[in-house]
Amino acid sequence: MPVNAVAYSADGKTLFSASYDGTIRSWSGETGEFKRFVYLRGPGINTMVCLPGRKDFLVFGALDRRALVIDAGTGECVHRFKALQGPYLAIAAQEKPARLSLLGQLEKKLI
């Protein structure tokens, strides 16, 4: 499946890839070796970032108009954002000051 987004963990030891098939995979940031599936979902994932200051938290947006924060260590969803009118297309995160910007096809959110 085509990869739509990649993000390094804060420590650079893990690379995460998000695909059109709705999976997030983890890879060794040093060797590129596949580690495991982090998250499996239905609709494709368009965009993904690691949450600054939270080593194992990933934020992603998908074709089904949903965006989630997951713990990459457990695969558990820790937060769901309200669905947009169209799919999420881009996400940007900043540690100081803490900001998260989510951009959809028809609207945006700044948190």
Short mmCIF file of C-alpha atoms in Angstrom, two decimals:
data_model
loop_
_atom_site.label_atom_id
_atom_site.label_comp_id
_atom_site.label_asym_id
_atom_site.label_seq_id
_atom_site.Cartn_x
_atom_site.Cartn_y
_atom_site.Cartn_z
CA MET A 1 0.00 0.00 0.00
CA PRO A 2 1.17 3.54 -0.68
CA VAL A 3 2.56 5.43 2.31
CA ASN A 4 0.93 8.83 2.85
CA ALA A 5 2.87 10.05 5.90
CA VAL A 6 5.99 9.34 7.95
CA ALA A 7 7.12 10.68 11.32
CA TYR A 8 10.06 10.06 13.63
CA SER A 9 9.63 9.55 17.35
CA ALA A 10 11.03 12.33 19.55
CA ASP A 11 14.18 10.31 20.27
CA GLY A 12 14.64 9.38 16.59
CA LYS A 13 14.81 5.66 17.37
CA THR A 14 11.52 4.82 15.69
CA LEU A 15 10.05 5.81 12.34
CA PHE A 16 6.30 5.53 11.88
CA SER A 17 4.58 5.16 8.51
CA ALA A 18 0.88 5.70 7.79
CA SER A 19 -0.68 4.16 4.71
CA TYR A 20 -3.67 4.42 2.44
CA ASP A 21 -4.85 1.03 3.76
CA GLY A 22 -5.34 2.59 7.23
CA THR A 23 -2.35 1.04 8.97
CA ILE A 24 0.41 2.64 11.01
CA ARG A 25 3.65 0.67 11.16
CA SER A 26 6.78 1.20 13.23
CA TRP A 27 10.30 0.77 11.88
CA SER A 28 13.76 0.99 13.38
CA GLY A 29 14.99 4.55 12.88
CA GLU A 30 18.55 3.23 12.67
CA THR A 31 18.24 0.14 10.43
CA GLY A 32 14.87 0.62 8.71
CA GLU A 33 13.78 -2.84 9.88
CA PHE A 34 10.05 -3.38 10.33
CA LYS A 35 9.10 -3.64 14.02
CA ARG A 36 5.33 -4.05 14.23
CA PHE A 37 1.88 -2.81 13.33
CA VAL A 38 0.96 0.04 15.68
CA TYR A 39 -2.61 0.68 14.58
CA LEU A 40 -5.07 -0.87 12.14
CA ARG A 41 -8.14 0.98 10.93
CA GLY A 42 -10.44 1.03 7.93
CA PRO A 43 -10.20 4.18 5.82
CA GLY A 44 -6.84 5.48 4.68
CA ILE A 45 -4.67 7.77 6.76
CA ASN A 46 -3.79 11.04 5.01
CA THR A 47 -1.53 12.78 7.51
CA MET A 48 0.33 12.03 10.75
CA VAL A 49 2.73 13.67 13.22
CA CYS A 50 4.36 12.73 16.49
CA LEU A 51 3.04 14.87 19.33
CA PRO A 52 5.95 16.97 20.63
CA GLY A 53 6.83 16.30 24.25
CA ARG A 54 4.98 12.96 24.16
CA LYS A 55 7.41 10.36 22.84
CA ASP A 56 4.87 7.72 21.92
CA PHE A 57 1.82 9.79 20.95
CA LEU A 58 0.83 10.08 17.29
CA VAL A 59 -1.86 12.35 15.83
CA PHE A 60 -3.37 11.33 12.50
CA GLY A 61 -6.19 12.34 10.19
CA ALA A 62 -8.02 10.04 7.82
CA LEU A 63 -10.31 9.88 4.82
CA ASP A 64 -13.31 9.15 7.06
CA ARG A 65 -13.10 12.74 8.40
CA ARG A 66 -11.75 11.59 11.78
CA ALA A 67 -8.56 12.53 13.60
CA LEU A 68 -7.20 10.66 16.59
CA VAL A 69 -4.36 10.74 19.08
CA ILE A 70 -3.02 7.25 19.78
CA ASP A 71 -0.40 5.87 22.11
CA ALA A 72 2.03 4.21 19.69
CA GLY A 73 3.26 1.93 22.48
CA THR A 74 -0.14 0.35 23.05
CA GLY A 75 -2.17 1.29 19.96
CA GLU A 76 -4.85 2.73 22.24
CA CYS A 77 -6.82 5.82 21.23
CA VAL A 78 -6.33 8.55 23.84
CA HIS A 79 -8.34 11.30 22.12
CA ARG A 80 -10.79 11.66 19.24
CA PHE A 81 -11.31 14.97 17.48
CA LYS A 82 -14.71 15.96 16.13
CA ALA A 83 -15.31 14.79 12.58
CA LEU A 84 -14.93 17.42 9.88
CA GLN A 85 -17.11 17.98 6.83
CA GLY A 86 -14.34 16.56 4.64
CA PRO A 87 -11.19 14.47 5.19
CA TYR A 88 -8.24 15.69 7.26
CA LEU A 89 -5.43 16.68 4.91
CA ALA A 90 -2.63 18.11 7.07
CA ILE A 91 -1.53 18.28 10.71
CA ALA A 92 1.20 20.39 12.30
CA ALA A 93 2.37 20.22 15.91
CA GLN A 94 4.58 22.53 17.95
CA GLU A 95 5.93 21.96 21.46
CA LYS A 96 6.51 25.52 22.77
CA PRO A 97 4.07 27.09 22.93
CA ALA A 98 1.98 23.93 22.70
CA ARG A 99 -0.08 24.02 19.51
CA LEU A 100 -1.76 21.57 17.24
CA SER A 101 -3.23 22.58 13.89
CA LEU A 102 -5.47 20.27 11.90
CA LEU A 103 -6.50 21.15 8.36
CA GLY A 104 -9.41 19.54 6.57
CA GLN A 105 -10.71 19.87 3.06
CA LEU A 106 -13.32 22.44 4.13
CA GLU A 107 -12.24 23.66 7.58
CA LYS A 108 -9.38 23.89 10.06
CA LYS A 109 -8.82 23.60 13.81
CA LEU A 110 -6.17 25.24 15.94
CA ILE A 111 -5.79 23.71 19.38
#
